[in-house]
Coordinates of C-alpha atoms and ligand atoms in Angstrom, one line a residue:
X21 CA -76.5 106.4 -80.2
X22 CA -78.7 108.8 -82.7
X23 CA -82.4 108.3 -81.9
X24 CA -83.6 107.1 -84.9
X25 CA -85.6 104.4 -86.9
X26 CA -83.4 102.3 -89.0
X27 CA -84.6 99.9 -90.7
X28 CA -82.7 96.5 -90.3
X29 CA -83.3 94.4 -93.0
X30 CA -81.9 97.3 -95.4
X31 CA -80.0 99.5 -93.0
X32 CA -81.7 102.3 -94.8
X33 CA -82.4 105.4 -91.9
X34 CA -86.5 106.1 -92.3
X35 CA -86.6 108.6 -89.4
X36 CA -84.2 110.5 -87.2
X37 CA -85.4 112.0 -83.4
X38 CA -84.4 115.5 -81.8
X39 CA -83.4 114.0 -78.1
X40 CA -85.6 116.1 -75.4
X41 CA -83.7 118.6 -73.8
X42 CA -83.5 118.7 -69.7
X43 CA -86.1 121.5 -69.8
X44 CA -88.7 119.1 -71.8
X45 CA -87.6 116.4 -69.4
X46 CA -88.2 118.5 -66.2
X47 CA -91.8 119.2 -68.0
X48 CA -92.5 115.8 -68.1
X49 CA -91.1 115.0 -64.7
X50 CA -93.6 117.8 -63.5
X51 CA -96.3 115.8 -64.9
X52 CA -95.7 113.3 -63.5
X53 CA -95.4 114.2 -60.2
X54 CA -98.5 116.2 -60.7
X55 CA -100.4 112.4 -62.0
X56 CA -99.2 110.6 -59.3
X57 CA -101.3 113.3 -56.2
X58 CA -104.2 112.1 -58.3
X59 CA -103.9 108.4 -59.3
X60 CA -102.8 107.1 -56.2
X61 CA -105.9 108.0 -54.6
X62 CA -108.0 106.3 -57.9
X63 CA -109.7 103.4 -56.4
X64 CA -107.9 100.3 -57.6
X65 CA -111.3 99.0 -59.2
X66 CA -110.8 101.9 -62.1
X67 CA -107.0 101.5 -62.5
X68 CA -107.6 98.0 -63.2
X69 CA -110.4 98.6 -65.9
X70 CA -108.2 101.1 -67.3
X71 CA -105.5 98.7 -67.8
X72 CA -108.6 96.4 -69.2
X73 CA -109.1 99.3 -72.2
X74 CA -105.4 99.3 -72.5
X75 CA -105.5 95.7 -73.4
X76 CA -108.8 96.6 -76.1
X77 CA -106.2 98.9 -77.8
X78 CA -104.1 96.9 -78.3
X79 CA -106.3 94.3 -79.6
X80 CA -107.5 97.1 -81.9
X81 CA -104.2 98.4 -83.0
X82 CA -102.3 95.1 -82.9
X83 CA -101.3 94.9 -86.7
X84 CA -100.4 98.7 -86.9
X85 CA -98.0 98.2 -84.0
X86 CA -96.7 94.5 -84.7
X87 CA -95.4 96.0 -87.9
X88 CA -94.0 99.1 -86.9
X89 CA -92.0 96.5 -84.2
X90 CA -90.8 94.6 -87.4
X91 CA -89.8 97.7 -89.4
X92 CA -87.7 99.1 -86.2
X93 CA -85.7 96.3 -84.9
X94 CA -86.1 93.1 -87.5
X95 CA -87.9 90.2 -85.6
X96 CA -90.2 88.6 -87.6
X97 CA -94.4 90.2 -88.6
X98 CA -95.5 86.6 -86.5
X99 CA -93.8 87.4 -83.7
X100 CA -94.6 90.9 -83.3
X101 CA -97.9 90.2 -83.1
X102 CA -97.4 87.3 -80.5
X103 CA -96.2 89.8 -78.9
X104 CA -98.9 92.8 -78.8
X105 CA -100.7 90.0 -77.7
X106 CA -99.0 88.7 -75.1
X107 CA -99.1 92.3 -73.9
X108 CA -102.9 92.9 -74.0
X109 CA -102.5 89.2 -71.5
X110 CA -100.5 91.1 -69.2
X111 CA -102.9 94.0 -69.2
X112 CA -105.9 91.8 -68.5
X113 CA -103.9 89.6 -66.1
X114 CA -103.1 92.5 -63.7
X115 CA -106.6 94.2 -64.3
X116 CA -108.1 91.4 -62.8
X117 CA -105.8 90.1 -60.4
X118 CA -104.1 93.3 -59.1
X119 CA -106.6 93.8 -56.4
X120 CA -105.4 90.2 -55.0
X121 CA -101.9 90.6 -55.2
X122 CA -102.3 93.9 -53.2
X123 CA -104.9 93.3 -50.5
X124 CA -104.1 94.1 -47.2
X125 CA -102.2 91.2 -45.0
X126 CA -103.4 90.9 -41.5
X127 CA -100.4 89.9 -39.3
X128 CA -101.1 89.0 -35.8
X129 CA -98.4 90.8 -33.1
X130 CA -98.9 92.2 -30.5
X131 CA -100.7 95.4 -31.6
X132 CA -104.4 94.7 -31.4
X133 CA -104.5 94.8 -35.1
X134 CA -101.9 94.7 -37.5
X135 CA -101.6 94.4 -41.0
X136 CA -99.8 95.2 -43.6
X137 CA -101.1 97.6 -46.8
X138 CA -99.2 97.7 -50.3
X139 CA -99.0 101.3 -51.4
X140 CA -97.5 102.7 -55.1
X141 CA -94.0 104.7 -54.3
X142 CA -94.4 107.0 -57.2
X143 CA -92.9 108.0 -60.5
X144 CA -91.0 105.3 -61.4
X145 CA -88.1 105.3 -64.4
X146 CA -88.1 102.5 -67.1
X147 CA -85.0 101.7 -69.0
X148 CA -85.9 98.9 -71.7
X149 CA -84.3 97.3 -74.3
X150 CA -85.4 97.1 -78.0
X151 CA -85.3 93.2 -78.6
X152 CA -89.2 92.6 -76.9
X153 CA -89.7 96.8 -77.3
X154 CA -93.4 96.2 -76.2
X155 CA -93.4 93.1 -74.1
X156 CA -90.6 94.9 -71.7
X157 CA -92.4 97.7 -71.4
X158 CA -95.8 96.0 -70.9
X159 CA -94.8 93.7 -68.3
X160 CA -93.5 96.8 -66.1
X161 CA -96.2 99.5 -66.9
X162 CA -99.2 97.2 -66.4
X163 CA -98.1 96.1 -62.9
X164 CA -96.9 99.4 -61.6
X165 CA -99.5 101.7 -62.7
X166 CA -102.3 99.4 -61.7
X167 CA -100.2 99.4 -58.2
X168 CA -100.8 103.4 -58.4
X169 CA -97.7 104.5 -59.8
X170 CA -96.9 106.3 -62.7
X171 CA -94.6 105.5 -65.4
X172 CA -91.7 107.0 -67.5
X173 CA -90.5 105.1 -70.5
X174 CA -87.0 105.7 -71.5
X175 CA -87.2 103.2 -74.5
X176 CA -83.9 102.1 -76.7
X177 CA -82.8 105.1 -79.0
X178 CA -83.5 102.9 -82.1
X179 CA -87.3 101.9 -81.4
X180 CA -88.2 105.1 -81.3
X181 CA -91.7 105.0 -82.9
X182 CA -92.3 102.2 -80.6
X183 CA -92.0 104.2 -77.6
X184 CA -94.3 106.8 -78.9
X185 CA -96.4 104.6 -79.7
X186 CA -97.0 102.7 -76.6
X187 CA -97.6 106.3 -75.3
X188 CA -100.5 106.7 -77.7
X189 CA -101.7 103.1 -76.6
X190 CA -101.9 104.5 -72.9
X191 CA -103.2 107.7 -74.0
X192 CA -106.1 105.8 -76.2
X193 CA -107.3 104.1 -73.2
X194 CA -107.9 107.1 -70.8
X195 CA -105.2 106.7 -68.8
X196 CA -104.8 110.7 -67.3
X197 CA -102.0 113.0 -68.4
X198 CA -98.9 112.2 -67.2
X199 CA -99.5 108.3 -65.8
X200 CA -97.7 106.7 -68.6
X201 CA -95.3 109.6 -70.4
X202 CA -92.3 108.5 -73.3
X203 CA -88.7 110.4 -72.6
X204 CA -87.3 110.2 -75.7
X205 CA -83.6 110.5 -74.6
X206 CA -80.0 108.7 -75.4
X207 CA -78.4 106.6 -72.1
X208 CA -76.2 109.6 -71.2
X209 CA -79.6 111.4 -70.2
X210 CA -80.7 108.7 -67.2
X211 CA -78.5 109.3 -64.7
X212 CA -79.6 112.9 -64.0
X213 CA -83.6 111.5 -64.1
X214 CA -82.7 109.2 -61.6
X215 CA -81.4 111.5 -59.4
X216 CA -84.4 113.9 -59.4
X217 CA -86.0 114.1 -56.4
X218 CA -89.5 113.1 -58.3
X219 CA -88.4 109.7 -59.7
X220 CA -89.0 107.4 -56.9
X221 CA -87.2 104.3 -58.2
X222 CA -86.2 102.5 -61.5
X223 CA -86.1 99.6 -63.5
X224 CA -84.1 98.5 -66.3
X225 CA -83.9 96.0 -68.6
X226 CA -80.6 95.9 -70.8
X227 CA -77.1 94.9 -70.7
X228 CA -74.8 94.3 -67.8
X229 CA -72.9 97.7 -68.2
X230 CA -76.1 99.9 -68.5
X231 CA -77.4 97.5 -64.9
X232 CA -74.5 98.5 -63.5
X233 CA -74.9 101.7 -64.3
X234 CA -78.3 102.6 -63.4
X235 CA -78.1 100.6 -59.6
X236 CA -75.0 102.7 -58.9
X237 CA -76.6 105.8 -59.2
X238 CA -79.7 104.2 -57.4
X239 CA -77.7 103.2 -54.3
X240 CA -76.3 106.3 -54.2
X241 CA -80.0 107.9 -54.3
X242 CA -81.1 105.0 -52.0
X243 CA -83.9 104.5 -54.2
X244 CA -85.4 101.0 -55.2
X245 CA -84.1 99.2 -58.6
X246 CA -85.0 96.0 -60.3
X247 CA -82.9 95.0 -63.1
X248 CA -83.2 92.2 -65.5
X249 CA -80.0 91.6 -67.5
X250 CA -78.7 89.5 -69.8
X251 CA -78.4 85.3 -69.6
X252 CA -76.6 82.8 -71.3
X253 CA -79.2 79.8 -70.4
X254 CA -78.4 76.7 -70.6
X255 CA -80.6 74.1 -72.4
X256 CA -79.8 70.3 -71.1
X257 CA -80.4 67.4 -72.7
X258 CA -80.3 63.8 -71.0
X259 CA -80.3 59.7 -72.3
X260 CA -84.4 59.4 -71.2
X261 CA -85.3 62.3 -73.4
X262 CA -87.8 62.6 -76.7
X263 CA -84.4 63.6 -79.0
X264 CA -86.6 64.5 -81.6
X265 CA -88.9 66.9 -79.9
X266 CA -86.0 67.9 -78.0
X267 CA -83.7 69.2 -81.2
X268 CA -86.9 70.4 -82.3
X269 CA -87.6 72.8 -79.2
X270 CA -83.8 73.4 -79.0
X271 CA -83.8 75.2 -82.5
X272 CA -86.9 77.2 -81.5
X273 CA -85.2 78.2 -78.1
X274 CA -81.9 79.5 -80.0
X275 CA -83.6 81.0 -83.2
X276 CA -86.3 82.9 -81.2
X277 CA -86.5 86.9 -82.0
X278 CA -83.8 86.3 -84.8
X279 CA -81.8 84.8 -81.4
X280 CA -81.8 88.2 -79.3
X281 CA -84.1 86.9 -76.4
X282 CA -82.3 87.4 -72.8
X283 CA -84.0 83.9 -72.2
X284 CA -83.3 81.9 -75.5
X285 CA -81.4 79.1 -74.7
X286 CA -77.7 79.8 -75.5
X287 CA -75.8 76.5 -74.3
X288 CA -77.1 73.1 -75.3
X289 CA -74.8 70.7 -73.0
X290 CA -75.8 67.7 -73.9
X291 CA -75.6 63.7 -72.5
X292 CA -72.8 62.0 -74.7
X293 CA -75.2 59.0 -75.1
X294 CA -77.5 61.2 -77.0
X295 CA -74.9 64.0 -78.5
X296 CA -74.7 62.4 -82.1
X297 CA -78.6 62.0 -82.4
X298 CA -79.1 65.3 -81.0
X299 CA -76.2 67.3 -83.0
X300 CA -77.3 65.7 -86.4
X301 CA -80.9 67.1 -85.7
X302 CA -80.0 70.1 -83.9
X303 CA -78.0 71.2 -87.0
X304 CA -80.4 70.6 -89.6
X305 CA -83.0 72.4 -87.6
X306 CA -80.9 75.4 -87.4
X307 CA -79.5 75.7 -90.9
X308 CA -82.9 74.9 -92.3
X309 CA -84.6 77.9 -90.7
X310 CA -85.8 80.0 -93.4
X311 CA -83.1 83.4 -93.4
X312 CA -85.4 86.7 -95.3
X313 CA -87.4 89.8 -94.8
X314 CA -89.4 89.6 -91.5
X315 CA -92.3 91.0 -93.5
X316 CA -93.0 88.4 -95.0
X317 CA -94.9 85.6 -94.0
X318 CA -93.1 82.6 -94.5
X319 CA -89.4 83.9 -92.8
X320 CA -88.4 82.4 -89.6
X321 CA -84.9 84.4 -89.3
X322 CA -85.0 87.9 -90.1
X323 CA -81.7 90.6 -89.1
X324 CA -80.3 91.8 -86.2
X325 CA -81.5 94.8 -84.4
X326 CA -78.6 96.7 -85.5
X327 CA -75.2 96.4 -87.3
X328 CA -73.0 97.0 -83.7
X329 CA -74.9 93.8 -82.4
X330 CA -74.2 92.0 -85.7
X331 CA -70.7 93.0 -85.1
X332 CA -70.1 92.0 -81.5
X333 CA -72.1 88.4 -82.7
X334 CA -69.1 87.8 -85.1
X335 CA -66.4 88.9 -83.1
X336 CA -67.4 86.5 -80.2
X337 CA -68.2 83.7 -82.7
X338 CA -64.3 84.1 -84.7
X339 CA -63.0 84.4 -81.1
X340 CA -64.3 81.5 -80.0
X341 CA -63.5 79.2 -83.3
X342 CA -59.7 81.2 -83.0
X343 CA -59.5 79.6 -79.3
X344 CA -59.9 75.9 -81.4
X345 CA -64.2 75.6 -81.3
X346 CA -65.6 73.6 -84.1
X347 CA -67.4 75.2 -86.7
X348 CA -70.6 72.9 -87.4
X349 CA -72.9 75.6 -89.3
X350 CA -72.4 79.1 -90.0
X351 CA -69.9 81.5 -88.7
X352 CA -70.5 84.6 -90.8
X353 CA -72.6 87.0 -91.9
X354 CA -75.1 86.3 -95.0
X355 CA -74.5 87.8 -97.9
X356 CA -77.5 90.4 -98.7
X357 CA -78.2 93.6 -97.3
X358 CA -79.1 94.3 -93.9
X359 CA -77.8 93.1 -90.5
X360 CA -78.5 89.4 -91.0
X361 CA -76.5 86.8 -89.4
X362 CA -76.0 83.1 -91.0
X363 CA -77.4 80.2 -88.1
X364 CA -74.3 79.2 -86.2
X365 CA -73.4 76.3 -84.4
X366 CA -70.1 75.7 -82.6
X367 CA -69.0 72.3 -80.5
X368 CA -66.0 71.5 -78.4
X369 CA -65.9 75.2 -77.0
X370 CA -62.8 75.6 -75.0
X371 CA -62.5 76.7 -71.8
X372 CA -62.5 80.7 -71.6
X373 CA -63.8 81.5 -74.8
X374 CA -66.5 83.7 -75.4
X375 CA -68.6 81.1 -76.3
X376 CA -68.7 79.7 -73.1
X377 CA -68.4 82.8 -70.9
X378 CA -70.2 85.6 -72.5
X379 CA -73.9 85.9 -74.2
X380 CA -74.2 85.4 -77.6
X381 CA -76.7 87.9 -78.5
X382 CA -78.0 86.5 -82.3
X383 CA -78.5 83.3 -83.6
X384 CA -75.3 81.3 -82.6
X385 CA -75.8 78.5 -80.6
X386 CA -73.0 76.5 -78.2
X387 CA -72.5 72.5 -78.3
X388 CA -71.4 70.8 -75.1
X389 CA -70.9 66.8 -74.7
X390 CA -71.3 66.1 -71.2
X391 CA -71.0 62.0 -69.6
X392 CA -73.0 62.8 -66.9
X393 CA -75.9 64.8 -64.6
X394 CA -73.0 66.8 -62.5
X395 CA -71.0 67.6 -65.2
X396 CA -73.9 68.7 -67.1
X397 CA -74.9 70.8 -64.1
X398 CA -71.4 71.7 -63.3
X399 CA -71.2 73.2 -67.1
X400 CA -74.3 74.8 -67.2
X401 CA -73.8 76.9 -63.6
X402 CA -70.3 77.6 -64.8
X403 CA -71.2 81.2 -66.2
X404 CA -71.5 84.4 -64.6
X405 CA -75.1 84.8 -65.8
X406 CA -78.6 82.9 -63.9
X407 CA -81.7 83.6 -66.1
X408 CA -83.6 80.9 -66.9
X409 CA -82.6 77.1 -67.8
X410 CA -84.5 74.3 -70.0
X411 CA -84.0 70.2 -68.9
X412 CA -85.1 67.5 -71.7
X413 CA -85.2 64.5 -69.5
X414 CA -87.9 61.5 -68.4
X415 CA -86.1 61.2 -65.2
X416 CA -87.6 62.4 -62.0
X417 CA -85.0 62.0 -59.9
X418 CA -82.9 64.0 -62.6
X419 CA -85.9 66.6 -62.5
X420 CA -85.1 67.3 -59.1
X421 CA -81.4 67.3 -59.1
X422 CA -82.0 70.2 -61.9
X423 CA -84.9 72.1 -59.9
X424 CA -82.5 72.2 -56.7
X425 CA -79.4 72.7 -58.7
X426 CA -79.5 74.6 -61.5
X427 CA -78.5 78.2 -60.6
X428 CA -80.8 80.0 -62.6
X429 CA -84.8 82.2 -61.8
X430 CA -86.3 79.3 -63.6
X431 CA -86.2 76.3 -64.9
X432 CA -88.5 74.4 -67.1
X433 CA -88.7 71.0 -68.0
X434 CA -89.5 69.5 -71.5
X435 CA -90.1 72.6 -72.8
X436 CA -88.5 76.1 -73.4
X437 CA -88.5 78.9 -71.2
X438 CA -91.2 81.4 -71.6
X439 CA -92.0 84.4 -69.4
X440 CA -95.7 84.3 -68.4
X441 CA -97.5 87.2 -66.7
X442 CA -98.8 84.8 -64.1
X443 CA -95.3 83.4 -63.2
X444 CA -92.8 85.8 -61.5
X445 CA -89.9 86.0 -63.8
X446 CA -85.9 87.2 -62.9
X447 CA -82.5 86.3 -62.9
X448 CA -79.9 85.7 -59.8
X449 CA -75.8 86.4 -60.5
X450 CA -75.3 88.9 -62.7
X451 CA -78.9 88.3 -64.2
X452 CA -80.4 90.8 -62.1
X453 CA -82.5 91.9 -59.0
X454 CA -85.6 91.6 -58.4
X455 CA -88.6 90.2 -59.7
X456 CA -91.0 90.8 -62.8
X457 CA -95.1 89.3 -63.1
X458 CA -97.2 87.8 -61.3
X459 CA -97.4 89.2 -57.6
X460 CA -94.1 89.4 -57.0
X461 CA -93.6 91.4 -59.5
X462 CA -96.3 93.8 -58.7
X463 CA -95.2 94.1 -55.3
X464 CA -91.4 95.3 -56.2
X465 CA -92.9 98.7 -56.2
X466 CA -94.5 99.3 -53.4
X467 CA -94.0 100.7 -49.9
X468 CA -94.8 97.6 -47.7
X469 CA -96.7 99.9 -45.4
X470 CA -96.9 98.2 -41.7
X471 CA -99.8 99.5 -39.6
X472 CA -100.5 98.5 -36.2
X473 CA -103.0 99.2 -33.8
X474 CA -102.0 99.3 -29.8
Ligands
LIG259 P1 -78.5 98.0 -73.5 O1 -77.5 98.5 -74.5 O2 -78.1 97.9 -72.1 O3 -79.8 99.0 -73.7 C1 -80.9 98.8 -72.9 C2 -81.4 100.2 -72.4 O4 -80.4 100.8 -71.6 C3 -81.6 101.2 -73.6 O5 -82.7 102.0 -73.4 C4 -80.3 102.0 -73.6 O6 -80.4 103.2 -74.1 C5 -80.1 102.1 -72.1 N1 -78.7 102.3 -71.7 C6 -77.5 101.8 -72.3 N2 -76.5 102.2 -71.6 C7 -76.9 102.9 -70.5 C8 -76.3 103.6 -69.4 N3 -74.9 103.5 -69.3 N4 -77.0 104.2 -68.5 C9 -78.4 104.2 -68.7 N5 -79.0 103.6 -69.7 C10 -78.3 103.0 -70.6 O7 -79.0 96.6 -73.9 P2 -79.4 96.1 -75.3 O8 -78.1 95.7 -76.0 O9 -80.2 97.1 -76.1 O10 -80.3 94.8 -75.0 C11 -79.8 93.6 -74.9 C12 -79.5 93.1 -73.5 O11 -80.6 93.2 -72.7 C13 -79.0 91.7 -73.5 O12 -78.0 91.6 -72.6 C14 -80.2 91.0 -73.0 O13 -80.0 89.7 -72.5 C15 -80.8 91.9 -72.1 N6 -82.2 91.7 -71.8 C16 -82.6 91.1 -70.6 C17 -83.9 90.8 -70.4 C18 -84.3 90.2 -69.1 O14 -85.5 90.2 -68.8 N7 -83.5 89.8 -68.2 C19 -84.8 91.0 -71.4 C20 -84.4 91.5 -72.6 C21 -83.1 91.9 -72.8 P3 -79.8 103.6 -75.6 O15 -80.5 102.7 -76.5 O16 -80.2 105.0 -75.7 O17 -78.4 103.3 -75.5

């Protein structure tokens, strides 16, 4: 894919990228080799109130940023800022709690002391998506860098601007030369990065295919990789629920980012005592969402990142209704320029189908009637994917049935899945490795260094 800026709501190209070559990579590897001597030693006190002046950027720069977000991949001016937010939080979260997470652990043994000290491994290789193209990005560079490592961004070819820009936000805030540097290269270009002796380890957030990808060359480096893939999440709805607020929080879980979150609910299996109630609602919420340019202030579904996603969206949802799935709303694309996608919903989705086995990447949402708790949970675990997972019930006993059962890295109850940086976030199955926020998340690259005393 071109590295290039293309704007989604008219498809018009704005800017096109020259790719670094391997001798501006190796320059930037360099660098960042050369950071990391330094900025390990950097008392953890001034990484963290670097990280704070990271978060006063973007405070600063927030509107600049949220609307070069919009203009690159579509998702609406309200949420971009939400989300320059959300990534000053993360800042400030790990500027002030870092030195917690990473404190030496005294272990008793049978040295005379032992204890164990969490030390930064290096230059370490981001892969991110375009969907959340700060929020990704923040959640791993804030962590690792306060940790002591240093950071290289290889952003999604059609955010381009973005990545620079987050390199600018880093740059703004004093970080030193080299701690946080932008590769601006295609997907073809990370396997040989990985396999430089300098990189240290590598995370990526993407698709299955590019997971896969990235962890084989990884093993065969033997270096460390967390990966957080895609989800098809599961949103359940049972007889003691608030229907209302429940259709009402379902439409926000589908519709959010224009529907290309890896954690918006994809699957609404719901009880058939409350199917009708919840449908009827359910539908008009979606087809009632306000379709137009994510400029402006009143749209809640602006266009798909690109027209390949919009393409893959319709060819899983005429699959689907080919295989004999109801058509309830939707089903094509709208009629205006740009990548936009019409709000979809689909019931009685047969068994095989995309719609029940893949992720629906856009703003098509799945229909299951279910007559009871283990069929709901039997239909919900029943894909390959184990992101996150949303319960409507009063029940408590049903509460635990889906805390214990639901194979998923989260599950949250009367309300819609959110990451939050002070809740470790990840996926089991084909979801991912590994573990994002909070201090797990901080602590997935380090070397757990063991020290013990005779
Ligand atoms: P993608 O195609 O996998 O792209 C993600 C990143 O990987 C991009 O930087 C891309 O670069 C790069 N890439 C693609 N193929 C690669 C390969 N073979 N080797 C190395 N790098 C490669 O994913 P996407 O379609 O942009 O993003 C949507 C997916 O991400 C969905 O599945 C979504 O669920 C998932 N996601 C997961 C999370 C989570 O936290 N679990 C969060 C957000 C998104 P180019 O752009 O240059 O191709």
């Amino acid at each position: 894919m071109a590295i290039a800026t293309i704007n989604p709501t008219t498809g018009e190209t704005l800017r096109t990228f020259e790719a670094h070559t391997d001798r501006e990579v190796d320059d930037r590897l360099a660098a960042a080799s050369r950071a990391f001597r330094d900025w390990r030693l950097t008392p953890l006190a001034e990484r963290a109130s670097m990280l704070s002046r990271v978060a006063d950027v973007l405070d600063r720069d927030a509107e600049d940023l949220a609307r070069l977000a919009t203009l690159e991949m579509g998702k609406t001016l309200a949420s971009s800022r939400a989300e320059v937010e959300k990534c000053a939080f993360v800042c400030r979260h790990y500027a002030q709690e870092a030195e917690r997470y990473l404190a030496d652990e005294t272990i008793a043994s049978n040295a005379s002391r032992s204890w164990v000290s969490y030390q930064p491994l290096g230059p370490v290789l981001a892969v991110m998506p375009w969907n959340f193209p700060y929020w990704q990005v923040f959640r791993f560079a804030a962590p690792a860098t306060a940790a002591g490592n240093v950071g290289l961004l290889k952003h999604a070819s059609n955010v381009p601007q973005v990545a620079l820009a987050i390199e600018d936000v880093f740059r703004a805030a004093g970080y030193p030369d080299g701690v946080f540097q932008t590769l601006l290269v295609g997907g073809g270009a990370v396997e040989r990065i990985i396999r430089d002796p300098r990189v240290a380890a590598v995370t990526l957030t993407g698709s299955e295919p590019a997971g896969q990808s990235v962890a084989r060359t990884a093993g065969e480096e033997i270096k460390h990789v967390v990966l957080e893939l895609g989800g098809s999440d599961p949103f359940l709805v049972m007889p003691s629920a608030d229907i209302d607020r429940a259709a009402e929080v379902a439409v926000a879980a589908r519709m959010i980012n224009n529907g290309q979150s890896c954690i918006a609910a994809k699957r609404f299996i719901v009880h058939a005592d409350v199917y009708d109630a919840f449908t009827e609602r359910f539908v008009a919420g979606m087809t009632g969402s306000a379709m137009g340019d994510p400029m402006d202030e009143g749209t809640a579904l602006g266009p798909l990142a690109t027209e390949a996603i919009r393409g893959e969206l319709a060819a899983q949802v005429d699959a689907t209704v080919r295989d004999g799935a109801k058509l309830l709303a939707g089903g094509k694309a709208a009629s205006r320029d740009g990548w936009f996608y019409e709000p979809t919903v689909l019931a009685d989705i047969p068994e095989g189908s995309p719609g029940r086995q893949e992720e629906l990447f856009g703003p098509a949402a799945m229909l299951f009637k279910v007559g009871s708790i283990d069929e709901a949970i039997a239909v919900a675990n029943e894909t390959r994917f184990g992101l996150g997972s949303a319960a409507f019930t009063n029940d408590e006993a049903e509460v635990a049935r889906f805390g214990r059962d639901l194979e998923a890295g989260c599950v949250f109850v009367n309300t819609m899945v959110a990451s939050d940086p002070r809740l470790p976030f990840g996926g089991v199955k084909r979801s991912g490795v590994g573990r994002e926020l909070a201090g797990h998340g901080i602590r997935e690259f380090v070397n757990v260094k063991t020290i013990a005393i005779a």
